[in-house]
Amino acid sequence: SQKIEQNSEALNIQEGKTATLTCNYTNYSPAYLQWYRQDPGRGPVFLLLIRENEKEKRKERLKVTFDTTLKQSLFHITASQPADSATYLCALGNYGQNFVFGPGTRLSVLP
Amino acid sequence: DTAVSQTPKYLVTQMGNDKSIKCEQNLGHDTMYWYKQDSKKFLKIMFSYNNKELIINETVPNRFSPKSPDKAHLNLHINSLELGDSAVYFCASSQDGGGRNIQYFGAGTRLSVL
């Protein structure tokens, strides 16, 4: 069965550093991979989408990579700020199929 | 205007009761979803629905049923509530089905079954 893992349940980093979150999957070949941010008491909010034929996507301080050979996506936040503290979810999807979400990583950026 | 709104935000009820959660989207999307997020924060899809097709996650008990009066609404009815149903339920919508579409989520309904 499909399995999605995100590197750790929680990640603490110092303000100004680059946060790197990982999303690994098995028994799946997604055509799309998305990253969402979820704040406490709120629904997930879309951040970035990357397709299987794309290696890297950037948006402001965010960067996502997608390695279909390693079955892994990396999500980077550069120059991290305390306001970046949240839970980050990866989601895998395919043509005409519903998403499967990972368990999430709770990021804390310490001032 | 809130793109995806769901009510109520909190729902506290007794075991065995029947309850409904309402969801509305004003984005003009064709597909709506219900997700369950349990205490371990795992977000699992329960249903996806557009005007042509209802896809049910096979692990969802048949006590749960989606009802869609029109394209902008997808309500969730739960019969004979059980303790294990306690969770946060999220409604979401997307332009159409499939993994290339961005999903827009409501703020969630926290259901507590006593």
Short mmCIF file of C-alpha atoms in Angstrom, two decimals, chain B residues 11-20 63-64 76-83 85 111-114:
data_model
loop_
_atom_site.label_atom_id
_atom_site.label_comp_id
_atom_site.label_asym_id
_atom_site.label_seq_id
_atom_site.Cartn_x
_atom_site.Cartn_y
_atom_site.Cartn_z
CA LEU B 11 -19.66 20.35 17.76
CA VAL B 12 -20.04 18.54 21.06
CA THR B 13 -22.55 15.69 21.22
CA GLN B 14 -23.41 12.42 22.89
CA MET B 15 -22.68 8.96 21.57
CA GLY B 16 -25.48 7.60 19.41
CA ASN B 17 -26.66 10.98 18.16
CA ASP B 18 -26.93 12.01 14.50
CA LYS B 19 -25.27 15.23 13.41
CA SER B 20 -24.49 17.21 10.26
CA ARG B 63 -22.62 5.90 9.06
CA PHE B 64 -20.99 8.79 7.22
CA LEU B 76 -21.57 15.63 5.88
CA HIS B 77 -24.13 13.58 7.80
CA ILE B 78 -23.02 11.26 10.56
CA ASN B 79 -25.39 8.73 12.11
CA SER B 80 -25.03 6.92 15.43
CA LEU B 81 -21.94 8.82 16.50
CA GLU B 82 -19.19 6.88 18.24
CA LEU B 83 -16.33 7.98 20.49
CA ASP B 85 -15.51 9.80 15.49
CA LEU B 111 -16.24 17.19 16.68
CA SER B 112 -16.20 15.85 20.23
CA VAL B 113 -18.29 12.77 20.99
CA LEU B 114 -18.88 12.21 24.71
#
